[in-house]
Short mmCIF file of C-alpha atoms in Angstrom, two decimals:
data_model
loop_
_atom_site.label_atom_id
_atom_site.label_comp_id
_atom_site.label_asym_id
_atom_site.label_seq_id
_atom_site.Cartn_x
_atom_site.Cartn_y
_atom_site.Cartn_z
CA UNK F 1 64.99 115.57 142.76
CA UNK F 2 63.85 117.84 139.94
CA UNK F 3 66.55 119.63 138.07
CA UNK F 4 66.38 123.18 136.80
CA UNK F 5 63.05 123.83 135.12
CA UNK F 6 62.15 126.61 132.71
CA UNK F 7 58.92 127.84 131.18
CA UNK F 8 57.71 128.18 128.57
CA UNK F 9 59.70 125.89 126.27
CA UNK F 10 58.97 127.92 123.16
CA UNK F 11 57.70 131.44 122.57
CA UNK F 12 56.94 133.54 119.51
CA UNK F 13 56.72 137.33 119.83
CA UNK F 14 56.76 140.31 117.50
CA UNK F 15 59.18 143.23 117.53
CA UNK F 16 58.49 145.77 120.26
CA UNK F 17 56.67 143.35 122.53
CA UNK F 18 57.76 142.33 126.01
CA UNK F 19 58.45 138.81 127.26
CA UNK F 20 58.87 137.11 130.64
CA UNK F 21 60.73 133.83 131.04
CA UNK F 22 60.67 131.78 134.24
CA UNK F 23 63.12 129.50 136.00
CA UNK F 24 63.01 127.26 139.05
CA UNK F 25 66.41 126.21 140.40
CA UNK F 26 67.44 122.81 141.66
CA UNK F 27 66.36 122.09 145.20
CA UNK F 28 68.77 123.69 147.69
CA UNK F 29 70.32 126.09 145.16
CA UNK F 30 70.25 129.79 145.96
CA UNK F 31 72.01 131.31 142.94
CA UNK F 32 70.44 131.69 139.50
CA UNK F 33 72.14 132.87 136.32
CA UNK F 34 70.71 133.60 132.89
CA UNK F 35 72.45 133.07 129.54
CA UNK F 36 71.55 133.85 125.94
CA UNK F 37 72.60 131.35 123.29
CA UNK F 38 72.30 132.47 119.68
CA UNK F 39 72.19 129.76 117.02
CA UNK F 40 75.58 128.16 116.54
CA UNK F 41 77.20 130.16 119.34
CA UNK F 42 78.24 129.61 122.92
CA UNK F 43 76.02 130.95 125.70
CA UNK F 44 76.54 134.57 126.74
CA UNK F 45 76.11 135.60 130.37
CA UNK F 46 73.23 138.01 130.99
CA UNK F 47 73.12 138.35 134.78
CA UNK F 48 73.22 136.48 138.08
CA UNK F 49 70.94 136.67 141.12
CA UNK F 50 71.74 135.81 144.70
CA UNK F 51 69.70 136.70 147.78
CA UNK F 52 67.16 138.41 145.53
CA UNK F 53 69.68 140.90 144.18
CA UNK F 54 71.46 141.18 140.85
CA UNK F 55 75.09 140.46 141.67
CA UNK F 56 76.78 140.42 138.27
CA UNK F 57 75.75 141.59 134.83
CA UNK F 58 77.08 140.85 131.38
CA UNK F 59 77.15 143.15 128.39
CA UNK F 60 73.39 143.37 127.82
CA UNK F 61 71.26 146.52 127.60
CA UNK F 62 68.80 147.64 130.25
CA UNK F 63 65.98 146.13 128.19
CA UNK F 64 67.03 142.91 129.89
CA UNK F 65 65.96 142.81 133.52
CA UNK F 66 65.31 140.16 136.08
CA UNK F 67 64.04 139.24 139.46
CA UNK F 68 64.63 136.59 142.07
CA UNK F 69 61.90 135.58 144.49
CA UNK F 70 62.23 134.47 148.12
CA UNK F 71 61.89 130.81 147.02
CA UNK F 72 64.96 131.40 144.74
CA UNK F 73 63.00 131.10 141.50
CA UNK F 74 63.73 133.77 138.93
CA UNK F 75 62.31 135.67 135.99
CA UNK F 76 63.99 137.21 132.97
CA UNK F 77 62.17 140.11 131.33
CA UNK F 78 63.02 141.55 127.94
CA UNK F 79 61.34 144.76 126.80
CA UNK F 80 61.07 146.27 123.33
CA UNK F 81 62.02 143.02 121.62
CA UNK F 82 64.34 143.13 118.62
CA UNK F 83 64.80 140.52 115.92
CA UNK F 84 68.29 139.94 117.33
CA UNK F 85 66.82 138.80 120.65
CA UNK F 86 65.79 135.53 118.99
CA UNK F 87 67.80 132.88 120.84
CA UNK F 88 67.74 130.06 123.33
CA UNK F 89 67.59 131.48 126.85
CA UNK F 90 69.19 129.24 129.44
CA UNK F 91 68.81 129.38 133.18
CA UNK F 92 71.46 127.87 135.44
CA UNK F 93 71.48 127.35 139.18
CA UNK F 94 74.25 126.63 141.65
CA UNK F 95 74.49 125.80 145.32
CA UNK F 96 76.06 129.18 145.98
CA UNK F 97 77.95 131.93 144.18
CA UNK F 98 80.41 132.20 147.04
CA UNK F 99 82.53 129.12 146.31
CA UNK F 100 85.15 129.17 143.54
CA UNK F 101 84.37 126.75 140.74
CA UNK F 102 80.91 125.84 141.97
CA UNK F 103 79.10 123.80 139.31
CA UNK F 104 76.20 125.41 137.51
CA UNK F 105 73.32 123.19 136.39
CA UNK F 106 71.39 124.22 133.31
CA UNK F 107 67.75 123.97 132.44
CA UNK F 108 66.49 122.90 129.00
CA UNK F 109 66.03 126.51 127.91
CA UNK F 110 63.30 128.65 126.41
CA UNK F 111 63.52 129.17 122.67
CA UNK F 112 62.37 132.68 121.80
CA UNK F 113 61.57 133.69 118.24
CA UNK F 114 60.99 137.36 117.49
CA UNK F 115 59.22 138.12 114.21
CA UNK A 1 88.94 140.22 129.88
CA UNK A 2 88.50 136.47 130.14
CA UNK A 3 88.08 134.42 127.00
CA UNK A 4 88.02 130.82 125.76
CA UNK A 5 89.12 129.60 122.34
CA UNK A 6 88.07 126.20 120.99
CA UNK A 7 88.97 124.37 117.82
CA UNK A 8 86.39 124.84 115.13
CA UNK A 9 84.16 122.03 114.06
CA UNK A 10 82.54 120.01 112.93
CA UNK A 11 84.80 117.15 113.90
CA UNK A 12 83.80 113.88 112.24
CA UNK A 13 85.16 110.59 113.58
CA UNK A 14 84.50 106.91 113.14
CA UNK A 15 83.25 104.95 116.13
CA UNK A 16 86.07 103.84 118.46
CA UNK A 17 88.42 106.59 117.21
CA UNK A 18 90.45 108.78 119.59
CA UNK A 19 89.05 112.24 120.27
CA UNK A 20 90.84 115.47 121.09
CA UNK A 21 89.10 118.84 121.22
CA UNK A 22 91.48 121.70 121.90
CA UNK A 23 90.67 124.48 124.32
CA UNK A 24 92.84 127.39 125.44
CA UNK A 25 91.92 130.25 127.71
CA UNK A 26 92.92 133.77 128.63
CA UNK A 27 92.42 134.83 132.23
CA UNK A 28 94.33 136.33 135.12
CA UNK A 29 95.12 134.09 138.04
CA UNK A 30 93.70 130.61 138.29
CA UNK A 31 90.21 130.29 136.82
CA UNK A 32 88.10 127.16 137.16
CA UNK A 33 87.69 125.25 133.89
CA UNK A 34 84.73 123.25 132.61
CA UNK A 35 83.56 121.14 129.72
CA UNK A 36 79.84 121.13 129.04
CA UNK A 37 78.02 119.02 126.43
CA UNK A 38 74.83 119.92 124.58
CA UNK A 39 72.82 117.21 122.85
CA UNK A 40 70.43 118.25 120.06
CA UNK A 41 67.45 120.19 121.37
CA UNK A 42 68.63 120.10 124.97
CA UNK A 43 70.29 122.36 127.52
CA UNK A 44 73.88 122.04 128.70
CA UNK A 45 75.15 119.23 130.89
CA UNK A 46 78.36 119.40 132.87
CA UNK A 47 80.82 116.83 131.55
CA UNK A 48 83.81 117.51 133.81
CA UNK A 49 85.67 120.29 135.57
CA UNK A 50 88.98 121.22 137.20
CA UNK A 51 89.48 124.01 139.70
CA UNK A 52 93.27 124.18 140.08
CA UNK A 53 96.39 123.68 138.01
CA UNK A 54 97.37 120.09 137.17
CA UNK A 55 93.94 118.78 138.22
CA UNK A 56 92.44 116.19 135.89
CA UNK A 57 88.68 116.11 135.42
CA UNK A 58 87.12 112.89 134.16
CA UNK A 59 83.67 111.50 133.47
CA UNK A 60 82.13 108.88 131.13
CA UNK A 61 85.54 108.13 129.60
CA UNK A 62 86.30 111.79 128.87
CA UNK A 63 89.32 113.48 130.45
CA UNK A 64 90.87 116.95 130.54
CA UNK A 65 93.91 118.24 132.43
CA UNK A 66 94.26 121.86 133.63
CA UNK A 67 97.60 123.06 132.21
CA UNK A 68 98.55 126.46 133.56
CA UNK A 69 101.82 126.65 131.63
CA UNK A 70 100.01 126.32 128.28
CA UNK A 71 96.68 127.82 129.47
CA UNK A 72 94.91 124.78 128.05
CA UNK A 73 92.18 122.30 128.99
CA UNK A 74 91.98 119.90 126.05
CA UNK A 75 89.21 117.30 126.05
CA UNK A 76 90.13 113.68 125.21
CA UNK A 77 88.41 110.33 124.92
CA UNK A 78 90.07 107.10 123.95
CA UNK A 79 87.18 105.52 122.03
CA UNK A 80 84.16 107.55 120.93
CA UNK A 81 80.68 106.17 120.37
CA UNK A 82 77.85 107.33 118.13
CA UNK A 83 76.05 108.46 121.29
CA UNK A 84 78.85 110.99 121.93
CA UNK A 85 77.67 113.05 118.95
CA UNK A 86 76.89 116.48 120.39
CA UNK A 87 78.28 120.01 120.74
CA UNK A 88 81.04 120.41 123.33
CA UNK A 89 81.69 123.73 125.08
CA UNK A 90 84.79 124.70 127.01
CA UNK A 91 84.19 127.35 129.67
CA UNK A 92 85.79 129.12 132.61
CA UNK A 93 84.77 130.97 135.75
CA UNK A 94 87.07 133.65 137.17
CA UNK A 95 89.26 133.03 140.21
CA UNK A 96 87.60 135.78 142.19
CA UNK A 97 84.31 133.98 142.62
CA UNK A 98 80.85 134.91 141.40
CA UNK A 99 80.94 131.98 139.00
CA UNK A 100 80.06 133.84 135.80
CA UNK A 101 80.72 131.32 133.02
CA UNK A 102 82.57 132.45 129.89
CA UNK A 103 82.11 129.95 127.06
CA UNK A 104 83.93 129.12 123.88
CA UNK A 105 81.97 128.94 120.63
CA UNK A 106 81.52 125.19 120.84
CA UNK A 107 82.80 122.24 118.79
CA UNK A 108 80.35 119.94 117.06
CA UNK A 109 81.31 116.27 117.15
CA UNK A 110 79.80 113.75 114.75
CA UNK A 111 80.60 110.08 115.28
CA UNK A 112 79.77 107.69 112.45
CA UNK A 113 79.56 103.90 112.35
#
């Protein structure tokens, strides 16, 4: 059983560009969350998708947007990239968002560098 | 809002030493508590969790007990190995569901021979 997969593994962009990151959840998982991890910091919650809708959002600007597809895979889009967007972007999936304390399983991440 | 505070690292120990990494939280009600581990260049792996007060999570020799009275979830291991060298994150999800994880800043552990 494949775990959470993310693509690409690394990405280099310049300021002002747009980027799309992709995530496939574990088999049977219907909830996908995205986190941003700056160097030396803990991950910060960006948003969560369930049934193809954004259900929760962290303190991130509208430049960060996402999508969930009928097969539960998800995309994270970031527009008008800033140098401060350089980070490791982690995708996590869980069996459901409806159960308290449900475990989230993380992918290996996409490392984004903005020059 | 919810928050998690961890002891700062790095923590450097000799192999077979006892490990404690402190974690305290601020949240209303009864959150679920987690420890995740991140090895160099990798994503996060769940180490253990506890979803109600006085529960003890355990895995691979690591243990943590959910203490509501002290709002703590300290991570312990009786005898660390070099392979335990990694960054450890304490985290919580709110009691109301939705499962948004709030993480601490992480504690780097280095185990030397």
